[in-house]
PDB file of C-alpha atoms and ligand atoms in Angstrom:
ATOM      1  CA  UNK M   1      -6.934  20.026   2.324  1.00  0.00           C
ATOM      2  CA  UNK M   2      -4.106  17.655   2.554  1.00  0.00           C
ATOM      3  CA  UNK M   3      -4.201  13.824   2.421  1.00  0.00           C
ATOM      4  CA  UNK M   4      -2.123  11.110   3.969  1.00  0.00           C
ATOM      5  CA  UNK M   5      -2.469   7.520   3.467  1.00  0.00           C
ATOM      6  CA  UNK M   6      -1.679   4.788   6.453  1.00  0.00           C
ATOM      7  CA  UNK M   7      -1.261   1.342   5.166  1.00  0.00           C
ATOM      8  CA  UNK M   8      -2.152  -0.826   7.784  1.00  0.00           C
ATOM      9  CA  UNK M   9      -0.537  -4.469   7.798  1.00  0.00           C
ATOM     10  CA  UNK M  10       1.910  -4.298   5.059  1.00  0.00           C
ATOM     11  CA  UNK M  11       3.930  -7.906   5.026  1.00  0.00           C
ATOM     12  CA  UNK M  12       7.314  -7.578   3.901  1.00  0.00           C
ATOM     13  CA  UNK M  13       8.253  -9.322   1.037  1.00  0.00           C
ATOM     14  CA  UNK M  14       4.298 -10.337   0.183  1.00  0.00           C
ATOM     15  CA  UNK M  15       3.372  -6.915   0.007  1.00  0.00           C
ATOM     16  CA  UNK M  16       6.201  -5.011  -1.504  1.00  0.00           C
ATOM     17  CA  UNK M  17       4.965  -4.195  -4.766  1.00  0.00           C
ATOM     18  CA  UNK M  18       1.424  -3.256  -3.932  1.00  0.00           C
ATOM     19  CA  UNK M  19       2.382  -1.260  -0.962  1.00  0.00           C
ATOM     20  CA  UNK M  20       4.632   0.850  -3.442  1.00  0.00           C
ATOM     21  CA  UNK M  21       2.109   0.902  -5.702  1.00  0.00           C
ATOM     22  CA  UNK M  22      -0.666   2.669  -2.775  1.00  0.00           C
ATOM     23  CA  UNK M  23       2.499   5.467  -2.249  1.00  0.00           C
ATOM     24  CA  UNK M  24       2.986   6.101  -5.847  1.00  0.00           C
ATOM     25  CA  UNK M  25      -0.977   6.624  -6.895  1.00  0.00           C
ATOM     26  CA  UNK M  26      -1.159   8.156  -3.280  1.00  0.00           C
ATOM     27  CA  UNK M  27       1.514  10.909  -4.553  1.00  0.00           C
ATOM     28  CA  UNK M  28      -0.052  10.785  -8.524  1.00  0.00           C
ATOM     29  CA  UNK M  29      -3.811  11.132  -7.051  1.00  0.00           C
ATOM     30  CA  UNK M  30      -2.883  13.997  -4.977  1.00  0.00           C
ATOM     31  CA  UNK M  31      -2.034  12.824  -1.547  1.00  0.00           C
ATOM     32  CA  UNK M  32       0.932  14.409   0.535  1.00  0.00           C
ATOM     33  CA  UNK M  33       2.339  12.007   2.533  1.00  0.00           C
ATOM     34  CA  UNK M  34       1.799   8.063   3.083  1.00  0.00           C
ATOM     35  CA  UNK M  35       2.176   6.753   6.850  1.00  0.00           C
ATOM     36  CA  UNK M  36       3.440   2.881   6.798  1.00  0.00           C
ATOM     37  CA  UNK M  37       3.077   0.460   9.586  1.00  0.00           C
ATOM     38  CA  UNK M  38       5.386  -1.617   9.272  1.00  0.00           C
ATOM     39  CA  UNK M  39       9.336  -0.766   8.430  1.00  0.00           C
ATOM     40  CA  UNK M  40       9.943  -1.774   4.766  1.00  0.00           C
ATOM     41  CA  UNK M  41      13.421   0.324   3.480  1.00  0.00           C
ATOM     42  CA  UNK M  42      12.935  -1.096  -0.034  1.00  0.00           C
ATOM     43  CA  UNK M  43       9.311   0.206  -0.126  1.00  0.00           C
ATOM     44  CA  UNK M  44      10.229   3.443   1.071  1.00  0.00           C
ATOM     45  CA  UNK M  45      13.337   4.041  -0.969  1.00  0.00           C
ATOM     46  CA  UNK M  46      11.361   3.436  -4.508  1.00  0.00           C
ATOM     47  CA  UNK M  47       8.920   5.455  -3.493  1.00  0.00           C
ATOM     48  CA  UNK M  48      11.498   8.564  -2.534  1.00  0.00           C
ATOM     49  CA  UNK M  49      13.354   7.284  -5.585  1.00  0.00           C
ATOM     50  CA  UNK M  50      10.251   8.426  -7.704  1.00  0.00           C
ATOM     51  CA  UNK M  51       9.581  11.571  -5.726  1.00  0.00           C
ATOM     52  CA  UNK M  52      12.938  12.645  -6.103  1.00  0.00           C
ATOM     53  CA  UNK M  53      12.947  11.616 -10.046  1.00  0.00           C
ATOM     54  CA  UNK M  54       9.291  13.271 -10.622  1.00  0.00           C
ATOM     55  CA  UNK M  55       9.102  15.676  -7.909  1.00  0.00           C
ATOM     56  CA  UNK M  56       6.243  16.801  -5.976  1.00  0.00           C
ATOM     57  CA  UNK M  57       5.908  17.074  -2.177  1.00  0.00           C
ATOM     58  CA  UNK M  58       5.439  13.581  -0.779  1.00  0.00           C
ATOM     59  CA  UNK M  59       6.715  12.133   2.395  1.00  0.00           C
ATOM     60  CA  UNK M  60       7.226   8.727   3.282  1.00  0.00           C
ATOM     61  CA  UNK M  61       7.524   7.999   6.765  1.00  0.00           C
ATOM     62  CA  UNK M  62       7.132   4.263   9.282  1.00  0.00           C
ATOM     63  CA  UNK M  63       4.839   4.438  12.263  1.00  0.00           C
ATOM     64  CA  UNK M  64       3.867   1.026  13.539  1.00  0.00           C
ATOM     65  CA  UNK M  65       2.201   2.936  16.047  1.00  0.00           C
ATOM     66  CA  UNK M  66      -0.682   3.107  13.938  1.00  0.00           C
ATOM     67  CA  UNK M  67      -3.170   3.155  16.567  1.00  0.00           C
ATOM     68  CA  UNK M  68      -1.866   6.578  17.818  1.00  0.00           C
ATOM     69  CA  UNK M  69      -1.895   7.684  14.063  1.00  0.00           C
ATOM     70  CA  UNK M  70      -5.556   7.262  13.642  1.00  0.00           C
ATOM     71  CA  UNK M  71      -6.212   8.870  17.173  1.00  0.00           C
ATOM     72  CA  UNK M  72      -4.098  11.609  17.241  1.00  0.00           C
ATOM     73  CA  UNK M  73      -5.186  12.780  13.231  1.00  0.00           C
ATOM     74  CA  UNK M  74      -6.401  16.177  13.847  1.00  0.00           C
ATOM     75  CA  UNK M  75      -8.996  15.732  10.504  1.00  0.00           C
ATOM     76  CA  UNK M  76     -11.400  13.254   9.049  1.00  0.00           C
ATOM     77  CA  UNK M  77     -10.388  10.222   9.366  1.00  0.00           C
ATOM     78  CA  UNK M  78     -11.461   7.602   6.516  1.00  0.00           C
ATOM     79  CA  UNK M  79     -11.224   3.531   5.868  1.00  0.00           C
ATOM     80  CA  UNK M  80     -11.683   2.627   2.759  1.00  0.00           C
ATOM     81  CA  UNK M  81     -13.933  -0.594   3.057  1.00  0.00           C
ATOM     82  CA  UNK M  82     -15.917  -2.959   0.758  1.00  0.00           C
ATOM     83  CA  UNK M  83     -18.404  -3.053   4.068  1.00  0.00           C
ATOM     84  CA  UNK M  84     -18.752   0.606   4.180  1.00  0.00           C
ATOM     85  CA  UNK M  85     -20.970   3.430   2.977  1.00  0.00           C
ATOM     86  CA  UNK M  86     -21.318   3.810  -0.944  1.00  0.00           C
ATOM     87  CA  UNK M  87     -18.454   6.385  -1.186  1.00  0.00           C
ATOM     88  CA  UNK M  88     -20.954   8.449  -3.317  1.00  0.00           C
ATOM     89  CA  UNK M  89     -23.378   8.655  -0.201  1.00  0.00           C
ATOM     90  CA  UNK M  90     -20.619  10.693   1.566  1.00  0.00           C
ATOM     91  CA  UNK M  91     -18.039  12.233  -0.422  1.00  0.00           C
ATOM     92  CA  UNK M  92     -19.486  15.485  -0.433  1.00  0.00           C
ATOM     93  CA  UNK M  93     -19.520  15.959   3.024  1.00  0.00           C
ATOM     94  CA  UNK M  94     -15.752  14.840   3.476  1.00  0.00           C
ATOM     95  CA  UNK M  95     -14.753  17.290   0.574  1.00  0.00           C
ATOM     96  CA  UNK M  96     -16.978  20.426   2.400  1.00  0.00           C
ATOM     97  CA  UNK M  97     -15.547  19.854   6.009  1.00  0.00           C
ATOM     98  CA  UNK M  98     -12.356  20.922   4.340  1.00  0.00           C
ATOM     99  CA  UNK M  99     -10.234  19.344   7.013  1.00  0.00           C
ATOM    100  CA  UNK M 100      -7.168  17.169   6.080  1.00  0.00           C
ATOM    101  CA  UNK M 101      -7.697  13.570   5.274  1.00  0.00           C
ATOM    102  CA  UNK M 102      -6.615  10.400   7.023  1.00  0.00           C
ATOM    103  CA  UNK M 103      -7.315   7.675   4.483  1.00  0.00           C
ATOM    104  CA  UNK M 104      -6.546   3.879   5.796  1.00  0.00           C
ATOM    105  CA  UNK M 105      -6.013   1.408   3.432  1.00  0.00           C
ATOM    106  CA  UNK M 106      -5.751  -2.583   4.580  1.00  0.00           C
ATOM    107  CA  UNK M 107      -3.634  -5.372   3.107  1.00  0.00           C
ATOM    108  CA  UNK M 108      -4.548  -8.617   4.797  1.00  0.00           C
ATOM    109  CA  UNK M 109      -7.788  -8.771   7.621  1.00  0.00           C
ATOM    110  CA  UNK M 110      -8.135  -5.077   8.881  1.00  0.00           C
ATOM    111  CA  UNK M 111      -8.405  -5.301  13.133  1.00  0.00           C
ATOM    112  CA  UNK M 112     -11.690  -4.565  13.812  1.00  0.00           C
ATOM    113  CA  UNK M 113     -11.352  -1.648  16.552  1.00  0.00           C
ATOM    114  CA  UNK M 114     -10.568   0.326  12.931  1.00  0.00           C
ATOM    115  CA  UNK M 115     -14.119   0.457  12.037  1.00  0.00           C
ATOM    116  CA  UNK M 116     -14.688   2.493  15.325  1.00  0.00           C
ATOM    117  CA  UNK M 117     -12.287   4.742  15.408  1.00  0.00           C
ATOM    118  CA  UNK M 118     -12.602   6.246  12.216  1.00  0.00           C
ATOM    119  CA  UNK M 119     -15.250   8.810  10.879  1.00  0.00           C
ATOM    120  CA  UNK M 120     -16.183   7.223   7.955  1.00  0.00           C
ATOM    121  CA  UNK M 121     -15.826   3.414   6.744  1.00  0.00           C
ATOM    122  CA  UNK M 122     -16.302   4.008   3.169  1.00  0.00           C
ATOM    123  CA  UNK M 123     -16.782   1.424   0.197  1.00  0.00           C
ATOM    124  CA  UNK M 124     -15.661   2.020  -3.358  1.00  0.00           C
ATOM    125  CA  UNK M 125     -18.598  -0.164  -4.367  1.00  0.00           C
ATOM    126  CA  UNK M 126     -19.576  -3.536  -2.445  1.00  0.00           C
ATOM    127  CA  UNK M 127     -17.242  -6.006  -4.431  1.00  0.00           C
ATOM    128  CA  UNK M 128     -13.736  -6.913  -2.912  1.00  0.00           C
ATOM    129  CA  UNK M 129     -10.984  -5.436  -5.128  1.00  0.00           C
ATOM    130  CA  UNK M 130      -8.030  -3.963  -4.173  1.00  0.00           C
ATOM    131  CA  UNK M 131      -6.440  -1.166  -1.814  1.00  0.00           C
ATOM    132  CA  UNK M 132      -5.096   0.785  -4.927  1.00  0.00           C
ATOM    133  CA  UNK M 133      -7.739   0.657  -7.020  1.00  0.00           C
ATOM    134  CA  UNK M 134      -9.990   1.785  -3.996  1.00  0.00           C
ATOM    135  CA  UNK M 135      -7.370   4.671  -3.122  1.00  0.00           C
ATOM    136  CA  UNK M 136      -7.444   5.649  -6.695  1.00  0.00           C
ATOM    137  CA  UNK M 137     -10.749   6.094  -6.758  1.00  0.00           C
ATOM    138  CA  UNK M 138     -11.429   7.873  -3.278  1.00  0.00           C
ATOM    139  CA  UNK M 139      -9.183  10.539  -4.174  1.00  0.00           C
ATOM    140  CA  UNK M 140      -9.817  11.141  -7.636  1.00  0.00           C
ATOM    141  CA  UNK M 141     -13.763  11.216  -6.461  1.00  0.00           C
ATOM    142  CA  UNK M 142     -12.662  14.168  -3.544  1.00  0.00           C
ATOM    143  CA  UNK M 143     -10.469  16.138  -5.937  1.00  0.00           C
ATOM    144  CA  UNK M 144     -13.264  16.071  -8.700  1.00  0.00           C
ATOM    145  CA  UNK M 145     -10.348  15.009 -11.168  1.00  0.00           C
ATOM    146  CA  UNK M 146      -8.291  18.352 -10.832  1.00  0.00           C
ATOM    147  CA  UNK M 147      -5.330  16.103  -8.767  1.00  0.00           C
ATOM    148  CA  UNK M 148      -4.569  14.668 -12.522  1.00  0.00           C
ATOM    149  CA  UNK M 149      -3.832  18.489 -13.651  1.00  0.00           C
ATOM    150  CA  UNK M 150      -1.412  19.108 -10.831  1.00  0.00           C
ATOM    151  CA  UNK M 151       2.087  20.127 -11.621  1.00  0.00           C
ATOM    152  CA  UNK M 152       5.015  18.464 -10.117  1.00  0.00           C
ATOM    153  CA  UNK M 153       8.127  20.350 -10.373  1.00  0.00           C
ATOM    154  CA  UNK M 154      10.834  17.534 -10.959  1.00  0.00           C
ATOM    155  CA  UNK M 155      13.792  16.605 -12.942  1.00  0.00           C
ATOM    156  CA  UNK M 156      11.740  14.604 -15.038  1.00  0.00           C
ATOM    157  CA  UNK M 157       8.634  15.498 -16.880  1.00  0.00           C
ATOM    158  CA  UNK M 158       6.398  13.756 -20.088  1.00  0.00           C
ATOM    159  CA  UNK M 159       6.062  15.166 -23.456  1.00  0.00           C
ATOM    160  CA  UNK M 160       2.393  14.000 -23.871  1.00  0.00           C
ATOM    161  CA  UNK M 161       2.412  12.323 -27.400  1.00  0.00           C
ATOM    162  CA  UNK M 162      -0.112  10.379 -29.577  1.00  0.00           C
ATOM    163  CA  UNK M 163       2.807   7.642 -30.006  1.00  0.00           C
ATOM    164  CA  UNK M 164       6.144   7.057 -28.326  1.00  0.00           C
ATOM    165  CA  UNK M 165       7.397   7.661 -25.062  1.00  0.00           C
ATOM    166  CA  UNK M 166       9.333  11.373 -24.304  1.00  0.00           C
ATOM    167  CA  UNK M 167      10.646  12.511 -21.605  1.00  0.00           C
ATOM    168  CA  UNK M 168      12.788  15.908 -21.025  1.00  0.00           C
ATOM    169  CA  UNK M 169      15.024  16.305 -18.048  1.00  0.00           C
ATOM    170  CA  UNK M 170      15.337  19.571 -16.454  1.00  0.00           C
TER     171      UNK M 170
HETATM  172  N1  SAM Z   1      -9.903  -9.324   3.292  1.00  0.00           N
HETATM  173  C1  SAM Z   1      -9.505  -8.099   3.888  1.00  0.00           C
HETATM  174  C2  SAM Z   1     -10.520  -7.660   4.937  1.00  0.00           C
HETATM  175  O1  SAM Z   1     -11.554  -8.266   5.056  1.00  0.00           O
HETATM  176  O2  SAM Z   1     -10.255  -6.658   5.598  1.00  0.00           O
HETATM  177  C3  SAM Z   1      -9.351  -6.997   2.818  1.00  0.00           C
HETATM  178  C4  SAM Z   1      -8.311  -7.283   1.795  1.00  0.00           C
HETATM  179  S1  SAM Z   1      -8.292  -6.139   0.441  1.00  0.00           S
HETATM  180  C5  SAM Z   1      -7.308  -6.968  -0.731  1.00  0.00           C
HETATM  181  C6  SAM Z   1      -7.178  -4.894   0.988  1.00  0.00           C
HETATM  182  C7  SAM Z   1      -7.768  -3.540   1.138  1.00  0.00           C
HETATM  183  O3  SAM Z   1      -8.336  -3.084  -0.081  1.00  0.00           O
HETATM  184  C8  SAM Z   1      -8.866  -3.388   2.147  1.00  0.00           C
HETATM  185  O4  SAM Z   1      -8.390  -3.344   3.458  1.00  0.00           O
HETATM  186  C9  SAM Z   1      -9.502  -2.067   1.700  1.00  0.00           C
HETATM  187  O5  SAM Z   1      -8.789  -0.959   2.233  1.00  0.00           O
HETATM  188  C10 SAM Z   1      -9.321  -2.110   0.182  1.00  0.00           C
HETATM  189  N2  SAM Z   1     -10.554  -2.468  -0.535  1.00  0.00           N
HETATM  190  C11 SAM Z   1     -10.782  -3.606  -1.238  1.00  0.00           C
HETATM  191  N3  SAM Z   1     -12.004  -3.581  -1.781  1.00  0.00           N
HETATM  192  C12 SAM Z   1     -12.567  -2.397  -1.433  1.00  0.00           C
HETATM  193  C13 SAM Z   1     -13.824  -1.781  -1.710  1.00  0.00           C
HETATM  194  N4  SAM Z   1     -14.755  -2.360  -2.442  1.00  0.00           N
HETATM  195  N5  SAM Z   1     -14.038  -0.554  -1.182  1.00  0.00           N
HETATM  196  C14 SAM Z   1     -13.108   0.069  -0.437  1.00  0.00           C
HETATM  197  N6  SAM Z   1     -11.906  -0.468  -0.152  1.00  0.00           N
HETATM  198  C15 SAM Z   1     -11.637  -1.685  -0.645  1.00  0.00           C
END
């Protein structure tokens, strides 16, 4: 089962740092690709900058075409809501259909027609938060946690330590 993200509505500039920050968990959590709406080269090169530092098989690519995106994903296709169903309710079933995964993620007001074209609107809980913490939780919920034991095969790779940071290059 493989995973792609499509960030819906980045603003440039506003939303630099959070958009890279749904790529990179969206490549640490497991994903394979992230699908961006709107043409950001900074975003894109930090997040290729990591892949190509860290490794792992991660694409970044721009689409503002995101309506085709969500109609022409041959999968289940999922946005992650606060207005949703309690991610807990459905889960299972996502994980058993054993199709690949659109996830959508918003940044400002999501357009409305989303809701219907999707599969599943799914909340990660009823509170507002945030599109990375939601993401982060989504995927670590369908993975069952085996995502954080994946091995990426890059340059760089952590020495886990009690103390102190170390890092061998390779
Ligand atoms: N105010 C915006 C709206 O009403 O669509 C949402 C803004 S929120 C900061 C950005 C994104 O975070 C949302 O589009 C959604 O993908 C995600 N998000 C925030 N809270 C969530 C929750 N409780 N469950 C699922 N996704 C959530």
């Amino acid at each position: 089962m493989r995973v792609t993200v499509l960030r819906l509505g980045h603003r440039v500039e506003r939303d630099k740092r959070v958009t890279t920050h749904v790529g990179l968990v969206a490549r640490a959590f497991g994903a394979s690709g992230m699908v961006l709406t709107t043409p950001d080269e900074k975003v894109v090169e930090s997040i290729r900058r990591v892949v190509a530092s860290w490794g792992g098989d991660f694409s970044v690519k721009v689409e503002p075409e995101w309506r085709r995106v969500i109609r022409e994903w041959r999968g289940t296709k999922v946005h992650l809501t606060m207005y949703g169903e309690h991610v807990d309710e459905r889960i299972d079933e996502i994980r058993a259909a054993g199709r690949d995964v659109l996830v959508v993620v918003g940044a400002e007001k999501v357009p409305a027609e989303v809701f219907q074209l999707v599969d599943y609107n799914i909340a990660i809980g009823h509170q507002p938060h945030s599109e990375v913490a939601a993401l982060a939780v989504f995927l670590d919920r369908l993975f069952q946690g085996e995502e954080l034991h994946r091995e990426f095969k890059g340059r760089l790779r952590v020495v886990p330590s009690p103390r102190g940071k170390r890092v061998v290059e390779s």
